[in-house]
Short mmCIF file of C-alpha atoms and ligand atoms in Angstrom, two decimals:
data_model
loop_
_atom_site.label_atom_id
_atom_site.label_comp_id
_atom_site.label_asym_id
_atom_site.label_seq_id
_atom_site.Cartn_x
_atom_site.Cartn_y
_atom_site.Cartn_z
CA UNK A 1 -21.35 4.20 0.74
CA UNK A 2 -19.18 4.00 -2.03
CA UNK A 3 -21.77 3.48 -4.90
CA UNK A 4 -20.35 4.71 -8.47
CA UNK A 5 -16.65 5.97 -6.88
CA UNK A 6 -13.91 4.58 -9.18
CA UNK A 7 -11.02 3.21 -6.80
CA UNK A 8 -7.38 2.28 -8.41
CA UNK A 9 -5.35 0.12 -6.10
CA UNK A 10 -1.84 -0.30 -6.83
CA UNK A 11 -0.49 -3.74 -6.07
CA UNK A 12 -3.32 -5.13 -5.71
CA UNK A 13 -3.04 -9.01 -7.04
CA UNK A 14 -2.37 -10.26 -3.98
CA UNK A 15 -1.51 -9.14 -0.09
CA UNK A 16 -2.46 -5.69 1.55
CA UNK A 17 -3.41 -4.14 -2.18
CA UNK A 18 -6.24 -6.63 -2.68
CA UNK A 19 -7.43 -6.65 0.91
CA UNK A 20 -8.53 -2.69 0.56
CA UNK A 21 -9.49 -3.27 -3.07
CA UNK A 22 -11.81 -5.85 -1.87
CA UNK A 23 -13.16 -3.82 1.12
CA UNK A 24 -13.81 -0.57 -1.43
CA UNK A 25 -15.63 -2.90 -3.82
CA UNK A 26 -18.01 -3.83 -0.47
CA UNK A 27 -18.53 -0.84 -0.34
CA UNK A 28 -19.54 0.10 -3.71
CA UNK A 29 -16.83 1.35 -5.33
CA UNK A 30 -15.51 0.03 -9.02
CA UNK A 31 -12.30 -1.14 -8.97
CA UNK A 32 -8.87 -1.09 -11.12
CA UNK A 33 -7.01 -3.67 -10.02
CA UNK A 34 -2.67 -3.72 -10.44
CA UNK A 35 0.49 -5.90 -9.55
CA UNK A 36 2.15 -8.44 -11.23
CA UNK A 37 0.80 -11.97 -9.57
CA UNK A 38 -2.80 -13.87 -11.01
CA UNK A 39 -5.13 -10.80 -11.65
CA UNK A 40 -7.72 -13.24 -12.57
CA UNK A 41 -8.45 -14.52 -9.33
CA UNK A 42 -8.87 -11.46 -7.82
CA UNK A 43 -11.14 -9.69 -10.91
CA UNK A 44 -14.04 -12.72 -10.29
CA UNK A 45 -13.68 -12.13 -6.39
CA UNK A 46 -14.27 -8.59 -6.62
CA UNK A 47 -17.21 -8.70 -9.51
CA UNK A 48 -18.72 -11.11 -7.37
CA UNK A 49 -19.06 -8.45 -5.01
CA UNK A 50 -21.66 -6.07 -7.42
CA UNK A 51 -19.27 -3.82 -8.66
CA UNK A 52 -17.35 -3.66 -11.79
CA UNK A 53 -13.90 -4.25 -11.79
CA UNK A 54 -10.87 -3.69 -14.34
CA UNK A 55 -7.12 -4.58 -14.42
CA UNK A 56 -3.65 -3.23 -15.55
CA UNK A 57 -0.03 -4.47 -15.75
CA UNK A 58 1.79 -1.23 -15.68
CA UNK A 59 5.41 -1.50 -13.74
CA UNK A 60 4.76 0.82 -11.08
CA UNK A 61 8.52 1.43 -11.34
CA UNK A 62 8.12 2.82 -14.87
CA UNK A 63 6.29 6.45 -14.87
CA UNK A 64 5.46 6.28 -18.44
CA UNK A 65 3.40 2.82 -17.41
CA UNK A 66 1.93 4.49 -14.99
CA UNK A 67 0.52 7.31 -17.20
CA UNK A 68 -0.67 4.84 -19.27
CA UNK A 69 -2.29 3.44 -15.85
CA UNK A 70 -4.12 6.55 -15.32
CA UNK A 71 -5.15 7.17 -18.58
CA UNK A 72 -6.55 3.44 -18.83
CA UNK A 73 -8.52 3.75 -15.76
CA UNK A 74 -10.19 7.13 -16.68
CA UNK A 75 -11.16 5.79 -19.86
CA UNK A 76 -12.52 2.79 -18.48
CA UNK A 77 -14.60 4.99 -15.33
CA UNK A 78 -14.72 8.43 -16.51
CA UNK A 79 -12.62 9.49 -13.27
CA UNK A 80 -10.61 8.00 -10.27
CA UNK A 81 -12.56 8.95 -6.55
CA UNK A 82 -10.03 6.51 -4.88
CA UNK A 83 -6.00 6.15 -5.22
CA UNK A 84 -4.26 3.55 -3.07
CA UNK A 85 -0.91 3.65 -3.65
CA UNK A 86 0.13 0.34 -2.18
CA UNK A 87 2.81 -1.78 -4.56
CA UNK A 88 5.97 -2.12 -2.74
CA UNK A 89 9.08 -4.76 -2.34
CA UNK A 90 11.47 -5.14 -0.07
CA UNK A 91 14.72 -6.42 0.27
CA UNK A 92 16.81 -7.07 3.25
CA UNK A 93 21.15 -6.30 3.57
CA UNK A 94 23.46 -3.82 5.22
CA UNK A 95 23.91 -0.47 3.86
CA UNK A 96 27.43 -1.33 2.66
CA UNK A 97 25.85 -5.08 0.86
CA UNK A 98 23.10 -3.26 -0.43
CA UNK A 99 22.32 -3.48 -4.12
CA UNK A 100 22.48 -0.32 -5.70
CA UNK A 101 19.99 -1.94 -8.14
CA UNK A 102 17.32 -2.81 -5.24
CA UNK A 103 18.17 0.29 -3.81
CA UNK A 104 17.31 1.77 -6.99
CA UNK A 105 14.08 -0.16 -7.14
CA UNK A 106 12.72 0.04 -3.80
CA UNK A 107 12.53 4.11 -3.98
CA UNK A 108 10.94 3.73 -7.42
CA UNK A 109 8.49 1.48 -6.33
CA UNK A 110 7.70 2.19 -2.91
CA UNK A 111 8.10 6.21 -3.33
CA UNK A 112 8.44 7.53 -6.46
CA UNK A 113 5.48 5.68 -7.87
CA UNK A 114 3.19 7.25 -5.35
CA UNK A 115 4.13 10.71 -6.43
CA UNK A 116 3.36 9.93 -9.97
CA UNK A 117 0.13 8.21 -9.43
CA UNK A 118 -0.91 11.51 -7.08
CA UNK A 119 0.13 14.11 -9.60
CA UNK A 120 -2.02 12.50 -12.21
CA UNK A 121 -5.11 11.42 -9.74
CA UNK A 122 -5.19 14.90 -8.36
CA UNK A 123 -6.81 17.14 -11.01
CA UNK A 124 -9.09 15.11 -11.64
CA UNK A 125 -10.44 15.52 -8.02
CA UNK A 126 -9.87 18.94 -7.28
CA UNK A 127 -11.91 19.36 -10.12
CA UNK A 128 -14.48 17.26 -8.59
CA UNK A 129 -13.76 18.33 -4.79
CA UNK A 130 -13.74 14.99 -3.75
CA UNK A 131 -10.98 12.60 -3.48
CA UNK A 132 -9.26 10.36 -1.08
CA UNK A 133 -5.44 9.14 -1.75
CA UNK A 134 -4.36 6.60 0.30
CA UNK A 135 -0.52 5.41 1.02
CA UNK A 136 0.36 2.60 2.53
CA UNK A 137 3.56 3.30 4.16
CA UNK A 138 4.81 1.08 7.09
CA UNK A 139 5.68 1.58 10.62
CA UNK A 140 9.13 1.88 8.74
CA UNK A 141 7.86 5.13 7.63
CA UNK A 142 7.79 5.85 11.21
CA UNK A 143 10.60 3.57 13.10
CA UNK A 144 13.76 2.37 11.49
CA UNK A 145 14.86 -1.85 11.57
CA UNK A 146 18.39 -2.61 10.82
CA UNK A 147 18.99 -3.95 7.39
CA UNK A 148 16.01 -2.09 5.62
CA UNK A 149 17.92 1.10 4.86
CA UNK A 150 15.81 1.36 1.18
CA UNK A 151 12.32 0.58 2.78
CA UNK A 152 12.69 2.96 5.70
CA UNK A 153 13.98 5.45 3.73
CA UNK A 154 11.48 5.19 1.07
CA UNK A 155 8.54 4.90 3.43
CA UNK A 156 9.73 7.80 5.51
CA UNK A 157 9.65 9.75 2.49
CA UNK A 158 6.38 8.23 1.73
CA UNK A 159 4.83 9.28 5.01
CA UNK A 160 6.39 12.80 4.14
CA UNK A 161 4.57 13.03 0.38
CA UNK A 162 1.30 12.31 2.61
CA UNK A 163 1.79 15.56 5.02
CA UNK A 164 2.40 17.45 1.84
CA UNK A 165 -0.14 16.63 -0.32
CA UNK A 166 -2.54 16.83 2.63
CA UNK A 167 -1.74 20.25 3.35
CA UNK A 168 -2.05 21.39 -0.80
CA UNK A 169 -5.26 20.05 -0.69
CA UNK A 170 -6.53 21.04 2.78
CA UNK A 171 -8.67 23.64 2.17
CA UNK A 172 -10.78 21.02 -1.06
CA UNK A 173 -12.60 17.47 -0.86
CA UNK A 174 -9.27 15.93 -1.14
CA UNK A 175 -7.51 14.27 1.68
CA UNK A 176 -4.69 12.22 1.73
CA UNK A 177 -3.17 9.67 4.47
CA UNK A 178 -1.17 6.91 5.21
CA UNK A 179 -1.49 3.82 6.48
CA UNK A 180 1.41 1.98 9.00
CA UNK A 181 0.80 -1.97 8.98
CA UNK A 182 3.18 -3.76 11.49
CA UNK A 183 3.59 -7.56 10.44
CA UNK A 184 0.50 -8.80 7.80
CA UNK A 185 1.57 -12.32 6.62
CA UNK A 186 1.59 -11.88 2.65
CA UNK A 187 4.15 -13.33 0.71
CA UNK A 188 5.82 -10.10 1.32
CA UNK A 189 6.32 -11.21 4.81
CA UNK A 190 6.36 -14.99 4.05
CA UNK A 191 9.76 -14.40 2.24
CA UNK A 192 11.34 -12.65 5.21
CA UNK A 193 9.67 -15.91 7.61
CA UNK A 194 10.95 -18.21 5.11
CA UNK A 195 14.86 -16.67 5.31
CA UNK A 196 14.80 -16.66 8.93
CA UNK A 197 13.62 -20.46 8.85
CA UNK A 198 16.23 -21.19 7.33
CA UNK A 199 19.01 -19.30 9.04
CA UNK A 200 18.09 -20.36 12.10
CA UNK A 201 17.15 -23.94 11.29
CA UNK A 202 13.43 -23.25 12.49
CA UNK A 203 9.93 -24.60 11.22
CA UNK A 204 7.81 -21.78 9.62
CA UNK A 205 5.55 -21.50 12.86
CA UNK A 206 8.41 -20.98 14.86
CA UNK A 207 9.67 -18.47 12.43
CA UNK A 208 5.97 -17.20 12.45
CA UNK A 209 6.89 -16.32 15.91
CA UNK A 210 10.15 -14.93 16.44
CA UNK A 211 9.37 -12.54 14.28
CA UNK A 212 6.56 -10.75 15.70
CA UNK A 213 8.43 -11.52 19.20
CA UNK A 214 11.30 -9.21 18.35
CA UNK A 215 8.58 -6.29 17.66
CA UNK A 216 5.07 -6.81 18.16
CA UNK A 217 3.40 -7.04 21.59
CA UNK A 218 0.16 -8.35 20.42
CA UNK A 219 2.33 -11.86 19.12
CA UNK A 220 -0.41 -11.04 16.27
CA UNK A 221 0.15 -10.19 12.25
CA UNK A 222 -2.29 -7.66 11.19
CA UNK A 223 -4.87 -8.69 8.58
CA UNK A 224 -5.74 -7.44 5.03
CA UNK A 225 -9.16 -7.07 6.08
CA UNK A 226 -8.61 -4.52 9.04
CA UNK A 227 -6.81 -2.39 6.80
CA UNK A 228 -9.26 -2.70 4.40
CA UNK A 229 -11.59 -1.35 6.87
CA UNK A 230 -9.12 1.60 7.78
CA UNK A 231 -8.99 2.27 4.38
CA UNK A 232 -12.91 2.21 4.08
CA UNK A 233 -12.96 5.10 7.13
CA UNK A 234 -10.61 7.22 5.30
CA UNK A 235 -12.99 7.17 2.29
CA UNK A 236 -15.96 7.35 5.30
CA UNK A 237 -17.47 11.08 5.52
CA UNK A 238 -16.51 10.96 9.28
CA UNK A 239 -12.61 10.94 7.30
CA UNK A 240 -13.62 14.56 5.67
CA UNK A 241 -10.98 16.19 7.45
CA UNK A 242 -8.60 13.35 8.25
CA UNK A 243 -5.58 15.04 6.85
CA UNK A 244 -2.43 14.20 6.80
CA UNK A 245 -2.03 11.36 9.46
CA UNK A 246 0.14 8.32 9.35
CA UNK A 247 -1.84 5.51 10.97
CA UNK A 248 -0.60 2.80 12.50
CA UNK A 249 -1.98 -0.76 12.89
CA UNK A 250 1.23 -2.60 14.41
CA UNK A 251 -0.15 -4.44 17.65
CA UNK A 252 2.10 -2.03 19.59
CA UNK A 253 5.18 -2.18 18.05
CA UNK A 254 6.06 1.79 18.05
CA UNK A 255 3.96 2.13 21.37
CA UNK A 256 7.39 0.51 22.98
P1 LIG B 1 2.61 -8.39 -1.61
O1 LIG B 1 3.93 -8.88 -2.12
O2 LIG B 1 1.53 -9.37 -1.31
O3 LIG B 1 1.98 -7.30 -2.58
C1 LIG B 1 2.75 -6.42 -3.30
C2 LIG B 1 2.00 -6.09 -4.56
O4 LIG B 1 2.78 -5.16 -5.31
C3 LIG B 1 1.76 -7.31 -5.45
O5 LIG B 1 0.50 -7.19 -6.09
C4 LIG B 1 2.88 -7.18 -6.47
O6 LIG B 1 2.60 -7.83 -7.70
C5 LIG B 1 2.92 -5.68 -6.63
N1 LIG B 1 4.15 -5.18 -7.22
C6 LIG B 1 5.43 -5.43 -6.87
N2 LIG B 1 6.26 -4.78 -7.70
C7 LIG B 1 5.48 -4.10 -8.59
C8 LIG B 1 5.74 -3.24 -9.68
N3 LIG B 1 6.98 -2.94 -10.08
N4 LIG B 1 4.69 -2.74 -10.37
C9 LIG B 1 3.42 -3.05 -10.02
N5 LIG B 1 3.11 -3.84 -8.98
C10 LIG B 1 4.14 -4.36 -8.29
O7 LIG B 1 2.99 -7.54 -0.32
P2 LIG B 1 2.12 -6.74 0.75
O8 LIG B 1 2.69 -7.13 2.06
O9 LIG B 1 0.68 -6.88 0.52
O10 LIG B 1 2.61 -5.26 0.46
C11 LIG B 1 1.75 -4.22 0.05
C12 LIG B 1 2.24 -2.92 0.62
O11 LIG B 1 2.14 -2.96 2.04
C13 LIG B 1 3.71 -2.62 0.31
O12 LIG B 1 3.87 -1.26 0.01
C14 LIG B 1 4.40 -2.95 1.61
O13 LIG B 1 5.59 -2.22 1.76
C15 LIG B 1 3.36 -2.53 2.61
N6 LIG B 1 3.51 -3.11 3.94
C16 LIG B 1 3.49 -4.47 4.13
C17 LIG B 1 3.63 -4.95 5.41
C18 LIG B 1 3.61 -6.42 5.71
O14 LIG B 1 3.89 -6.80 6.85
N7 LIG B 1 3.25 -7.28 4.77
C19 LIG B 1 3.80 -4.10 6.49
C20 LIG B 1 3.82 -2.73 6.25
C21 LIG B 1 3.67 -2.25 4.97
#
């Protein structure tokens, strides 16, 4: 479906990021891989799949890396089809204890990045009249949790850049949505397990399960492969004119 489309996934060493990269390359599509863990790893999984596949270390919190990003990719494929802006960190305090540093970070990362990565993907695919951008925000870019004031604000305003850049581009090839994950258990998510293990004096299973207690009905994390799959309908031509949704795939958590 996907044959000769150039995807760039943003984070995309381990977690979420290399989930959808790995369910584009199924599909087809060439990928450029991007995050800071092994990128190794994940380049043999997804040649192994058919398709080529390419990697850079730009600091998505660093616009001038992410230029270089861009440019890097378009060399390599001639053009980007597919932008997933997915990198993202979190960090957990009260407004008051919150480091203005990982404030700081968090909205470069989790926001700003996005907006950089779109400005440069998008005339390349007006020109073509075909594109797909891809967020992944968070059901904090729809619902608030206590001690996440820099992730809900930055996915909010996430969710927001989606509307926005859907509605620029409505009347072209180009659409653009976002994608609301409830719990997946990456070491995103590990690290917030493994600090309430240890708060509370539990074992990582029982961690495991308080957390999705205090939010998810479905008492079930959310896989990198089904939002690989969403991802793979927005890029579907039954997604031509998606536009402008955040979806969620949170086992219920904001149907309470
Ligand atoms: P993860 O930690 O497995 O992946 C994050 C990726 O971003 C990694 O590849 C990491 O190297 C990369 N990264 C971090 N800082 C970077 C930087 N400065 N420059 C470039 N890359 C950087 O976590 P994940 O859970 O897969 O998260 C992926 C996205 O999904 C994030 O935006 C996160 O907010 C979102 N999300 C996660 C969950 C969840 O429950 N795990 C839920 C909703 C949304």
């Amino acid at each position: 479906m996907l044959n000769g489309k150039t995807a760039l996934v943003t984070g995309s060493t381990s977690g979420i990021g290399l989930g959808i990269a790995k369910a584009l390359a199924k599909q087809g599509a060439n990928i450029v891989l991007n995050g800071f863990g092994d990128a190794e790893g994940p380049q043999k999984e997804i040649a192994a799949l058919g398709v080529k596949v390419a990697y850079h270390g730009a600091d998505m919190s660093k616009p001038i890396e992410i230029e270089a990003m861009m440019q890097f990719a378009a060399d390599k494929f001639g053009h980007i089809d597919i932008l997933v802006n997915n990198a993202g960190i979190q960090h957990v305090a009260k407004v008051e204890d919150f480091p203005v540093e990982r404030w700081d970070a968090i909205i470069a990362i989790n926001l700003t990045s996005a907006f950089h990565a779109t400005r440069l993907a998008l005339p390349a695919m007006k020109a073509r009249n075909w594109g797909r951008i891809i967020n992944v925000a968070s059901i904090h870019g729809l619902v608030g949790s206590a001690e996440k004031s820099a992730y809900v604000a930055a996915k909010h305003g996430l969710v927001g850049l989606t509307k926005v850049t859907a509605l620029e581009n409505a009347t072209t090839g180009v659409t653009c949505n976002a994608i609301c994950p409830g719990w997946v258990l990456t070491p995103l998510v590990q690290k917030q397990v493994d600090a309430k293990a240890l708060a509370l004096g539990l074992s990582n299973e029982e961690a495991k399960k308080l957390l999705l207690q205090e939010k998810e009905p479905s008492m079930q994390f959310t896989t990198p492969e089904e939002l690989g799959e969403l991802a793979v309908f927005f890029c579907s031509a039954a997604g031509n004119n998606v536009r402008g949704v955040a979806w969620n795939m949170d086992g219920g958590w904001t149907a309470q």
